[in-house]
CSV table of C-alpha atoms in Angstrom, one decimal:
chain,number,residue,atom,x,y,z
T,21,MET,CA,0.0,0.2,0.0
T,22,ASP,CA,1.5,3.4,-1.0
T,23,ALA,CA,2.2,6.1,1.4
T,24,ARG,CA,-0.7,8.2,0.4
T,25,ASP,CA,-3.1,5.5,1.0
T,26,LYS,CA,-1.8,4.6,4.4
T,27,GLN,CA,-1.8,8.3,5.5
T,28,LEU,CA,-5.6,8.5,4.2
T,29,LEU,CA,-6.4,5.3,6.5
T,30,ARG,CA,-4.9,6.8,9.6
T,31,SER,CA,-6.5,10.3,8.9
T,32,LEU,CA,-10.1,8.8,8.9
T,33,ARG,CA,-9.1,6.2,11.3
T,34,LEU,CA,-11.7,7.1,14.1
T,35,GLU,CA,-14.4,8.1,11.5
T,36,LEU,CA,-14.0,4.6,9.8
T,37,CYS,CA,-14.4,2.9,13.2
T,38,THR,CA,-17.8,4.3,13.8
T,39,GLU,CA,-19.0,4.0,10.2
T,40,VAL,CA,-18.0,0.7,9.3
T,41,LEU,CA,-19.0,-2.8,10.5
T,42,VAL,CA,-16.2,-5.5,9.4
T,43,ASP,CA,-18.3,-8.2,10.7
T,44,GLY,CA,-20.3,-8.7,7.6
T,45,LEU,CA,-19.2,-8.7,3.8
T,46,VAL,CA,-16.1,-6.5,4.4
T,47,ILE,CA,-13.6,-9.3,5.7
T,48,GLN,CA,-15.2,-12.0,3.9
T,49,TYR,CA,-14.4,-10.1,0.7
T,50,LEU,CA,-10.9,-9.0,1.7
T,51,TYR,CA,-10.4,-13.0,2.9
T,52,GLN,CA,-11.7,-13.9,-0.7
T,53,GLU,CA,-9.3,-11.7,-2.4
T,54,GLY,CA,-6.2,-12.9,-0.4
T,55,ILE,CA,-5.6,-9.8,1.3
T,56,LEU,CA,-6.5,-11.2,4.9
T,57,THR,CA,-5.1,-14.6,6.1
T,58,ASP,CA,-7.0,-17.0,8.3
T,59,SER,CA,-4.9,-15.6,11.2
T,60,HIS,CA,-5.9,-12.1,10.2
T,61,ILE,CA,-9.7,-12.9,10.2
T,62,GLN,CA,-9.2,-14.8,13.9
T,63,GLU,CA,-7.2,-11.6,15.1
T,64,ILE,CA,-10.1,-9.3,13.8
T,65,LYS,CA,-13.1,-11.5,15.3
T,66,SER,CA,-11.2,-11.7,18.6
T,67,GLN,CA,-11.9,-8.3,19.3
T,68,THR,CA,-14.6,-7.6,21.8
T,69,THR,CA,-16.4,-4.6,19.7
T,70,SER,CA,-17.2,-3.9,16.1
T,71,GLN,CA,-15.2,-0.6,16.7
T,72,ARG,CA,-12.0,-2.5,17.7
T,73,LYS,CA,-12.6,-5.0,14.8
T,74,THR,CA,-12.5,-2.2,12.6
T,75,MET,CA,-9.3,-0.7,14.1
T,76,MET,CA,-7.6,-4.3,14.0
T,77,LEU,CA,-8.4,-4.4,10.3
T,78,LEU,CA,-6.9,-1.1,9.7
T,79,ASP,CA,-3.9,-1.9,11.4
T,80,ILE,CA,-3.5,-5.0,9.3
T,81,LEU,CA,-4.5,-3.3,5.8
T,82,PRO,CA,-1.2,-1.0,5.4
T,83,THR,CA,0.8,-4.2,5.8
T,84,ARG,CA,-1.0,-6.5,2.9
T,85,GLY,CA,0.7,-5.3,-0.2
T,86,PRO,CA,-0.3,-3.0,-2.9
T,87,LYS,CA,-3.5,-4.2,-4.0
T,88,ALA,CA,-5.0,-4.0,-0.3
T,89,PHE,CA,-6.4,-0.4,-0.5
T,90,ASP,CA,-8.3,-0.8,-3.8
T,91,ALA,CA,-9.6,-4.4,-2.4
T,92,PHE,CA,-10.7,-2.3,0.7
T,93,LEU,CA,-12.6,0.0,-1.5
T,94,ASP,CA,-14.2,-2.8,-3.1
T,95,SER,CA,-15.4,-4.4,-0.1
T,96,LEU,CA,-17.3,-1.3,0.9
T,97,GLN,CA,-20.4,-2.3,-1.0
T,98,GLU,CA,-22.5,-1.9,2.0
T,99,PHE,CA,-21.3,1.2,2.9
T,100,PRO,CA,-21.4,3.4,-0.6
T,101,TRP,CA,-21.1,6.9,1.2
T,102,VAL,CA,-17.7,5.8,3.0
T,103,LYS,CA,-16.3,4.5,-0.1
T,104,GLU,CA,-17.2,7.6,-2.0
T,105,LYS,CA,-15.5,9.8,0.9
T,106,LEU,CA,-12.4,7.9,0.7
T,107,MET,CA,-12.2,8.1,-3.0
T,108,VAL,CA,-12.7,11.9,-2.8
T,109,LYS,CA,-10.2,12.5,-0.2
T,110,ARG,CA,-7.7,10.1,-1.9
T,111,LYS,CA,-7.5,12.4,-4.8
T,112,GLU,CA,-7.2,15.4,-2.5
T,113,MET,CA,-4.2,13.9,-0.6
T,114,THR,CA,-0.5,15.0,-0.7
T,115,VAL,CA,1.9,12.4,-0.1
T,116,GLN,CA,4.3,12.2,2.9
T,117,ASP,CA,7.8,11.3,1.7
T,118,PRO,CA,8.4,7.6,2.4
T,119,ALA,CA,12.0,8.5,3.2
T,120,ASP,CA,10.9,10.1,6.4
T,121,VAL,CA,9.1,7.2,7.5
T,122,THR,CA,11.5,4.3,6.7
T,123,GLU,CA,14.8,5.3,7.7
T,124,ILE,CA,16.3,3.1,10.4
T,125,ALA,CA,19.5,3.9,12.5
T,126,PRO,CA,22.5,2.1,11.3
T,127,CYS,CA,23.2,0.7,15.0
T,128,ILE,CA,19.6,-0.9,15.0
T,129,LEU,CA,20.3,-2.6,11.5
T,130,LYS,CA,23.4,-4.5,12.8
T,131,THR,CA,21.6,-6.1,15.7
T,132,SER,CA,20.0,-9.5,15.5
T,133,PRO,CA,16.2,-9.4,16.0
T,134,THR,CA,14.7,-10.2,19.6
T,135,ASP,CA,11.9,-13.0,20.2
T,136,GLN,CA,9.6,-10.1,20.9
T,137,GLN,CA,10.4,-8.3,17.5
T,138,LEU,CA,10.1,-11.7,15.5
T,139,ASN,CA,6.6,-12.3,17.2
T,140,LYS,CA,5.5,-8.8,16.2
T,141,LEU,CA,6.9,-9.6,12.5
T,142,ALA,CA,4.9,-12.9,12.5
T,143,ARG,CA,1.7,-11.4,13.4
T,144,ARG,CA,1.9,-8.9,10.2
T,145,LEU,CA,3.0,-11.8,7.7
T,146,GLY,CA,0.8,-13.8,5.7
T,147,PRO,CA,1.8,-16.7,3.3
T,148,GLU,CA,4.4,-14.8,1.9
T,149,TRP,CA,6.6,-15.8,5.0
T,150,GLU,CA,8.0,-19.1,3.3
T,151,HIS,CA,9.5,-17.1,0.3
T,152,ILE,CA,10.9,-14.7,2.8
T,153,VAL,CA,12.7,-17.3,5.1
T,154,LEU,CA,13.7,-19.2,1.6
T,155,CYS,CA,15.3,-16.0,0.6
T,156,LEU,CA,17.0,-15.8,4.2
T,157,GLY,CA,18.7,-19.3,3.4
T,158,LEU,CA,16.2,-22.0,5.0
T,159,SER,CA,15.1,-24.9,2.9
T,160,HIS,CA,11.8,-26.3,2.1
T,161,THR,CA,12.4,-29.2,4.6
T,162,ASP,CA,13.1,-26.5,7.3
T,163,ILE,CA,9.6,-24.9,6.5
T,164,TYR,CA,8.2,-28.1,6.5
T,165,ARG,CA,9.6,-28.8,9.8
T,166,CYS,CA,8.2,-25.8,11.4
T,167,LYS,CA,5.0,-26.4,9.9
T,168,VAL,CA,4.8,-29.9,11.6
T,169,ASN,CA,5.9,-28.6,14.8
T,170,HIS,CA,3.2,-26.0,14.9
T,171,PRO,CA,0.4,-27.5,12.9
T,172,HIS,CA,-2.5,-25.3,14.2
T,173,ASN,CA,-0.9,-22.1,14.6
T,174,LEU,CA,0.5,-19.9,11.3
T,175,GLN,CA,2.2,-17.2,13.6
T,176,SER,CA,4.1,-19.9,15.8
T,177,GLN,CA,5.3,-21.6,12.4
T,178,ILE,CA,6.6,-18.2,11.4
T,179,VAL,CA,8.3,-17.3,14.8
T,180,ALA,CA,9.7,-20.8,14.5
T,181,ALA,CA,11.4,-20.4,11.2
T,182,PHE,CA,12.6,-17.0,11.8
T,183,VAL,CA,14.4,-18.1,15.0
T,184,LEU,CA,15.8,-21.4,13.2
T,185,TRP,CA,17.1,-18.7,10.8
T,186,ARG,CA,18.7,-16.6,13.6
T,187,GLN,CA,20.5,-19.8,15.1
T,188,ARG,CA,21.6,-21.1,12.0
T,189,VAL,CA,23.3,-18.0,10.5
T,190,GLY,CA,24.5,-16.7,13.9
T,191,LYS,CA,25.8,-13.0,13.7
T,192,LYS,CA,24.9,-12.4,10.3
T,193,ALA,CA,21.0,-12.7,11.5
T,194,THR,CA,20.6,-9.0,11.5
T,195,ILE,CA,17.6,-6.6,11.1
T,196,GLN,CA,19.3,-5.5,8.1
T,197,ASN,CA,19.7,-9.1,6.3
T,198,LEU,CA,16.0,-9.4,7.5
T,199,GLN,CA,14.8,-6.0,6.2
T,200,ALA,CA,16.5,-7.3,2.5
T,201,GLY,CA,14.7,-10.6,2.6
T,202,LEU,CA,11.3,-8.6,3.2
T,203,MET,CA,12.2,-6.1,0.6
T,204,ALA,CA,13.1,-8.7,-1.9
T,205,GLU,CA,9.6,-10.2,-1.5
T,206,GLU,CA,8.1,-6.6,-1.8
T,207,VAL,CA,6.7,-6.7,2.0
T,208,ASP,CA,5.5,-3.3,2.9
T,209,PRO,CA,8.4,-1.3,4.7
T,210,SER,CA,5.7,-0.4,7.5
T,211,VAL,CA,5.8,-4.3,8.5
T,212,ILE,CA,9.6,-3.5,9.8
T,213,GLN,CA,8.6,-0.3,11.3
T,214,TYR,CA,5.9,-1.8,13.2
T,215,MET,CA,8.4,-4.7,14.2
T,216,LEU,CA,10.8,-2.0,15.5
T,217,GLU,CA,8.4,0.0,17.5
C-alpha cells in the first residue's frame, strides 16, 4: 500500500471505526481476494467490539501489499458513502515522503532481532513468509518442519522459522538482512517499522 493510502486510512481512522462494520461482507471479501489470511480473520474476530474489529483491520491493511487499499474500497459495497468519501479524499491528498518514515538507524540494522520483534513480525506476515525465509537461506525441509511442529498456529510456524534462521546464521542474522529479505518479497516497509516500535 502506498504512503498516500496509509496516510488516508490513518487520518480517517476514528471516522471509519464508527461507520464501517467489518463483521459482514467486508472481511469476507478481503479474505476471498487474498488480502487477509485465516489468522488475520481470527485476530479481527477476537476483538470485543465492532469498533475494535475495524481498528484491527485498519492496522492490518497497510501491511498487506499494493492491492490492499483498492480491495478495501471494493469491499465497501454495503457502505457506498464511506467508499465515496475515501475516493474523494484520496484525490485531494498530498503524499508524505516515504523516506521520512522508513529510515532505520545503522546501529539498529546491525543488531539481531529479538524474540519479541520476531513475534511482532510474524503477526503482520501472511503466506509470503515462506518465500522470505527461503530468501534468508532456509530450505523447504526447514519450512515443512516448522509447519509440522506447529500444525494449528501460523504465527508459531513463522516465529519458529525466523528463530531457526537466527540460530543457523548466527551473527549474520541482523535486522538489515531481515529487511533485505522482506524487501526482496516486496513486503511493505511499515512491517519492519511496526516490528521495531
